[in-house]
Amino acid sequence: AQSVTQLGSHVSVSEGALVLLRCNYSSSVPPYLFWYVQYPNQGLQLLLKYTSAATLVKGINGFEAEFKKSETSFHLTKPSAHMSDAAEYFCAVNTGTASKLTFGTGTRLQVTL
Amino acid sequence: EAQVTQNPRYLITVTGKKLTVTCSQNMNHEYMSWYRQDPGLGLRQIYYSMNVEVTDKGDVPEGYKVSRKEKRNFPLILESPSPNQTSLYFCASSLGPGVNTEAFFGQGTRLTVV
């Protein structure tokens, strides 16, 4: 079975600092990985997705993620945090069954002045 | 505007009183799913549908029913709600079965069962 693990349920960074949100996956087949963001009182919005075309994936709002097969990781980064980045972030893997997404437990990002 | 619409956004009900949460999408997507979100557990799939009249169980289907009579609608039915079904529910749709297909999510329905 495929799964993802997000390390750190809460991450706090200062405005302007590097954002690093960790995601490790477990998969017996080449995975298709996603990062979603959930702003307060809203649904989930796709940030970026890995589909094997390129290992470094650029998404919206300045976020990017790098697929590292040797480390089974798909960490999300942003060079400089902004107050508007405060949200909950979910890593997910598509299991290949009817477009089912298996989500990690989420990481809440806090951005402080 | 492409969107997935859920109603209601907030619902408080009593144990055992049947309820339905509606979900509608305007993107002509074949695939639709229901998820529940609980603190520390992320999102877990309840049911999914691959097309009209085709539905199947996800990871946590107990206590829920769904139907897919029209392509755009995928209601979630709780025949006899219980307090452990208090949760945040999301409907999602996607174009097809491809593993790299993006899922679009509704705004969520926060359900409280007392």
CSV table of C-alpha atoms in Angstrom, one decimal:
chain,number,residue,atom,x,y,z
A,1,ALA,CA,0.0,0.0,0.0
A,2,GLN,CA,1.1,3.5,-0.7
A,3,SER,CA,1.4,6.1,2.0
A,4,VAL,CA,2.9,9.4,2.9
A,5,THR,CA,4.3,10.7,6.2
A,6,GLN,CA,4.6,14.3,7.1
A,7,LEU,CA,7.1,15.1,9.8
A,8,GLY,CA,6.0,17.9,12.1
A,9,SER,CA,2.4,18.8,12.6
A,10,HIS,CA,3.3,22.4,13.3
A,11,VAL,CA,6.1,24.5,11.8
A,12,SER,CA,6.7,28.1,12.7
A,13,VAL,CA,9.0,30.4,10.6
A,14,SER,CA,9.6,34.1,10.6
A,15,GLU,CA,8.5,36.2,7.7
A,16,GLY,CA,11.2,36.2,5.0
A,17,ALA,CA,12.7,32.9,6.2
A,18,LEU,CA,13.0,29.6,4.4
A,19,VAL,CA,10.0,27.3,4.5
A,20,LEU,CA,10.7,23.6,4.5
A,21,LEU,CA,7.8,21.1,5.0
A,22,ARG,CA,8.8,17.5,4.9
A,23,CYS,CA,7.0,14.6,3.2
A,24,ASN,CA,8.2,11.0,2.8
A,25,TYR,CA,6.4,8.5,0.8
A,26,SER,CA,6.2,4.7,0.7
A,27,SER,CA,5.3,3.1,-2.6
A,28,SER,CA,6.0,-0.1,-4.4
A,29,VAL,CA,5.4,1.6,-7.8
A,30,PRO,CA,6.5,5.0,-9.1
A,31,PRO,CA,4.4,7.4,-7.1
A,32,TYR,CA,2.4,10.4,-8.2
A,33,LEU,CA,2.7,13.0,-5.5
A,34,PHE,CA,0.9,16.1,-4.7
A,35,TRP,CA,1.0,19.0,-2.3
A,36,TYR,CA,-2.3,20.7,-1.3
A,37,VAL,CA,-2.8,23.8,0.8
A,38,GLN,CA,-5.8,24.6,3.0
A,39,TYR,CA,-6.4,28.1,4.0
A,40,PRO,CA,-8.7,28.7,7.1
A,41,ASN,CA,-12.3,27.8,6.4
A,42,GLN,CA,-11.6,26.8,2.8
A,43,GLY,CA,-11.2,23.7,0.8
A,44,LEU,CA,-8.0,22.2,-0.5
A,45,GLN,CA,-6.1,23.8,-3.4
A,46,LEU,CA,-3.4,22.2,-5.4
A,47,LEU,CA,0.0,23.7,-5.0
A,48,LEU,CA,2.0,21.4,-7.2
A,49,LYS,CA,2.3,17.8,-8.4
A,50,TYR,CA,5.0,15.4,-9.4
A,51,THR,CA,4.3,13.2,-12.4
A,52,SER,CA,7.8,12.0,-13.3
A,53,ALA,CA,8.4,14.5,-16.0
A,54,ALA,CA,10.9,16.5,-13.8
A,55,THR,CA,12.2,15.9,-10.3
A,56,LEU,CA,12.0,19.6,-9.4
A,57,VAL,CA,8.5,20.8,-9.5
A,58,LYS,CA,7.4,24.4,-9.3
A,59,GLY,CA,4.0,25.3,-8.1
A,60,ILE,CA,1.9,28.4,-7.3
A,61,ASN,CA,2.8,31.2,-4.8
A,62,GLY,CA,6.6,30.5,-5.1
A,63,PHE,CA,6.5,27.0,-3.7
A,64,GLU,CA,8.5,24.1,-5.2
A,65,ALA,CA,9.2,20.5,-4.3
A,66,GLU,CA,12.0,18.1,-5.2
A,67,PHE,CA,11.3,14.4,-5.8
A,68,LYS,CA,14.2,12.4,-4.4
A,69,LYS,CA,13.8,8.7,-5.1
A,70,SER,CA,16.9,7.7,-3.1
A,71,GLU,CA,15.4,9.4,0.0
A,72,THR,CA,11.8,8.6,-0.8
A,73,SER,CA,11.1,12.3,-0.2
A,74,PHE,CA,9.0,15.1,-1.7
A,75,HIS,CA,9.7,18.1,0.6
A,76,LEU,CA,8.0,21.4,-0.1
A,77,THR,CA,10.1,24.6,0.1
A,78,LYS,CA,9.7,28.3,-0.4
A,79,PRO,CA,12.8,30.6,-0.2
A,80,SER,CA,11.0,33.4,1.7
A,81,ALA,CA,7.9,33.0,3.8
A,82,HIS,CA,5.1,35.5,3.6
A,83,MET,CA,2.3,36.1,6.1
A,84,SER,CA,-0.2,34.9,3.6
A,85,ASP,CA,1.5,31.5,3.5
A,86,ALA,CA,0.0,30.6,6.9
A,87,ALA,CA,-2.2,27.6,6.3
A,88,GLU,CA,-2.3,23.8,6.6
A,89,TYR,CA,-0.3,21.9,4.0
A,90,PHE,CA,-1.0,18.3,2.9
A,91,CYS,CA,1.2,15.9,1.0
A,92,ALA,CA,-0.7,13.2,-0.9
A,93,VAL,CA,0.0,10.2,-3.1
A,94,ASN,CA,-2.3,8.9,-5.8
A,95,THR,CA,-2.8,5.2,-5.3
A,96,GLY,CA,-3.9,4.6,-8.8
A,97,THR,CA,-7.4,3.4,-7.8
A,98,ALA,CA,-10.1,5.7,-9.2
A,99,SER,CA,-8.0,8.8,-8.6
A,100,LYS,CA,-8.0,8.1,-4.9
A,101,LEU,CA,-5.6,10.3,-2.9
A,102,THR,CA,-4.0,9.1,0.3
A,103,PHE,CA,-3.1,12.1,2.5
A,104,GLY,CA,-0.6,12.7,5.1
A,105,THR,CA,-1.7,14.1,8.5
A,106,GLY,CA,-0.9,17.7,7.5
A,107,THR,CA,1.5,20.4,8.7
A,108,ARG,CA,0.2,23.7,9.9
A,109,LEU,CA,2.5,26.5,8.9
A,110,GLN,CA,2.7,29.6,11.1
A,111,VAL,CA,4.5,32.7,9.9
A,112,THR,CA,5.5,35.3,12.5
A,113,LEU,CA,6.7,38.8,12.1
B,1,GLU,CA,-16.2,29.3,-13.0
B,2,ALA,CA,-15.1,25.7,-12.4
B,3,GLN,CA,-16.1,24.6,-9.0
B,4,VAL,CA,-17.3,22.0,-6.6
B,5,THR,CA,-20.2,23.2,-4.5
B,6,GLN,CA,-21.2,21.6,-1.2
B,7,ASN,CA,-24.2,22.4,1.0
B,8,PRO,CA,-24.6,23.1,3.7
B,9,ARG,CA,-21.3,24.6,5.0
B,10,TYR,CA,-22.2,24.1,8.6
B,11,LEU,CA,-24.7,21.6,10.1
B,12,ILE,CA,-25.5,20.7,13.7
B,13,THR,CA,-27.8,17.7,14.1
B,14,VAL,CA,-28.9,15.2,16.7
B,15,THR,CA,-28.0,11.6,16.9
B,16,GLY,CA,-30.1,9.4,14.6
B,17,LYS,CA,-31.6,12.1,12.5
B,18,LYS,CA,-31.0,11.4,8.8
B,19,LEU,CA,-29.2,14.0,6.8
B,20,THR,CA,-27.8,14.6,3.4
B,21,VAL,CA,-24.9,16.7,2.3
B,22,THR,CA,-25.1,17.7,-1.3
B,23,CYS,CA,-22.2,18.0,-3.7
B,24,SER,CA,-22.3,19.3,-7.3
B,25,GLN,CA,-19.5,19.9,-9.8
B,26,ASN,CA,-19.7,21.9,-13.1
B,27,MET,CA,-16.6,20.5,-14.8
B,28,ASN,CA,-18.2,17.4,-16.3
B,29,HIS,CA,-15.8,15.2,-14.2
B,30,GLU,CA,-16.3,11.5,-14.2
B,31,TYR,CA,-14.7,10.9,-10.8
B,32,MET,CA,-16.1,12.1,-7.5
B,33,SER,CA,-15.1,11.3,-3.9
B,34,TRP,CA,-16.0,12.1,-0.3
B,35,TYR,CA,-13.4,12.6,2.3
B,36,ARG,CA,-13.6,13.4,6.0
B,37,GLN,CA,-10.9,15.4,7.8
B,38,ASP,CA,-10.1,14.9,11.4
B,39,PRO,CA,-7.3,16.4,13.5
B,40,GLY,CA,-4.1,14.4,13.4
B,41,LEU,CA,-5.5,12.0,10.8
B,42,GLY,CA,-5.5,14.1,7.6
B,43,LEU,CA,-8.2,13.3,5.0
B,44,ARG,CA,-9.6,9.9,4.6
B,45,GLN,CA,-11.7,8.7,1.7
B,46,ILE,CA,-15.3,7.6,2.5
B,47,TYR,CA,-16.7,6.7,-0.9
B,48,TYR,CA,-15.9,7.3,-4.5
B,49,SER,CA,-17.7,7.2,-7.8
B,50,MET,CA,-16.2,6.5,-11.2
B,51,ASN,CA,-19.3,7.5,-13.1
B,52,VAL,CA,-23.1,7.5,-13.0
B,53,GLU,CA,-24.4,4.6,-11.0
B,54,VAL,CA,-20.9,3.4,-10.2
B,55,THR,CA,-19.8,3.8,-6.6
B,56,ASP,CA,-17.5,2.0,-4.2
B,57,LYS,CA,-16.2,2.1,-0.7
B,58,GLY,CA,-13.2,4.1,0.4
B,59,ASP,CA,-11.2,3.6,3.6
B,60,VAL,CA,-13.9,4.6,6.1
B,61,PRO,CA,-17.4,3.9,4.6
B,62,GLU,CA,-19.2,2.7,7.7
B,63,GLY,CA,-22.3,4.8,8.6
B,64,TYR,CA,-22.4,6.5,5.2
B,65,LYS,CA,-24.2,6.1,1.9
B,66,VAL,CA,-23.8,7.7,-1.5
B,67,SER,CA,-25.6,7.8,-4.8
B,68,ARG,CA,-24.6,9.0,-8.3
B,69,LYS,CA,-27.7,9.4,-10.4
B,70,GLU,CA,-26.4,12.3,-12.4
B,71,LYS,CA,-22.9,13.0,-13.4
B,72,ARG,CA,-22.7,16.4,-11.7
B,73,ASN,CA,-24.1,15.4,-8.3
B,74,PHE,CA,-22.8,13.1,-5.6
B,75,PRO,CA,-24.7,13.4,-2.3
B,76,LEU,CA,-23.4,12.0,1.0
B,77,ILE,CA,-26.1,10.4,3.2
B,78,LEU,CA,-25.9,9.7,6.9
B,79,GLU,CA,-28.9,7.5,7.7
B,80,SER,CA,-28.4,7.5,11.4
B,81,PRO,CA,-25.7,10.0,12.4
B,82,SER,CA,-23.6,9.4,15.5
B,83,PRO,CA,-21.3,11.7,17.5
B,84,ASN,CA,-18.2,9.9,16.0
B,85,GLN,CA,-19.3,11.3,12.6
B,86,THR,CA,-18.6,14.8,13.8
B,87,SER,CA,-16.0,16.0,11.3
B,88,LEU,CA,-15.2,18.2,8.4
B,89,TYR,CA,-16.3,16.7,5.1
B,90,PHE,CA,-15.0,17.4,1.6
B,91,CYS,CA,-16.3,16.5,-1.7
B,92,ALA,CA,-13.8,16.3,-4.6
B,93,SER,CA,-14.0,15.7,-8.3
B,94,SER,CA,-11.4,14.8,-11.0
B,95,LEU,CA,-11.5,14.4,-14.7
B,96,GLY,CA,-10.6,10.7,-14.9
B,97,PRO,CA,-8.7,7.8,-13.5
B,98,GLY,CA,-5.2,9.0,-14.3
B,99,VAL,CA,-2.8,8.9,-11.4
B,100,ASN,CA,-1.6,12.4,-12.1
B,101,THR,CA,-5.1,13.9,-12.4
B,102,GLU,CA,-5.7,16.9,-10.1
B,103,ALA,CA,-8.6,16.7,-7.7
B,104,PHE,CA,-10.8,19.7,-7.1
B,105,PHE,CA,-12.3,20.2,-3.7
B,106,GLY,CA,-15.4,21.8,-2.4
B,107,GLN,CA,-15.3,24.3,0.5
B,108,GLY,CA,-16.1,21.7,3.1
B,109,THR,CA,-19.1,20.9,5.4
B,110,ARG,CA,-18.5,21.1,9.1
B,111,LEU,CA,-20.9,18.6,10.7
B,112,THR,CA,-21.5,18.3,14.4
B,113,VAL,CA,-23.6,15.4,15.8
B,114,VAL,CA,-24.8,15.9,19.3
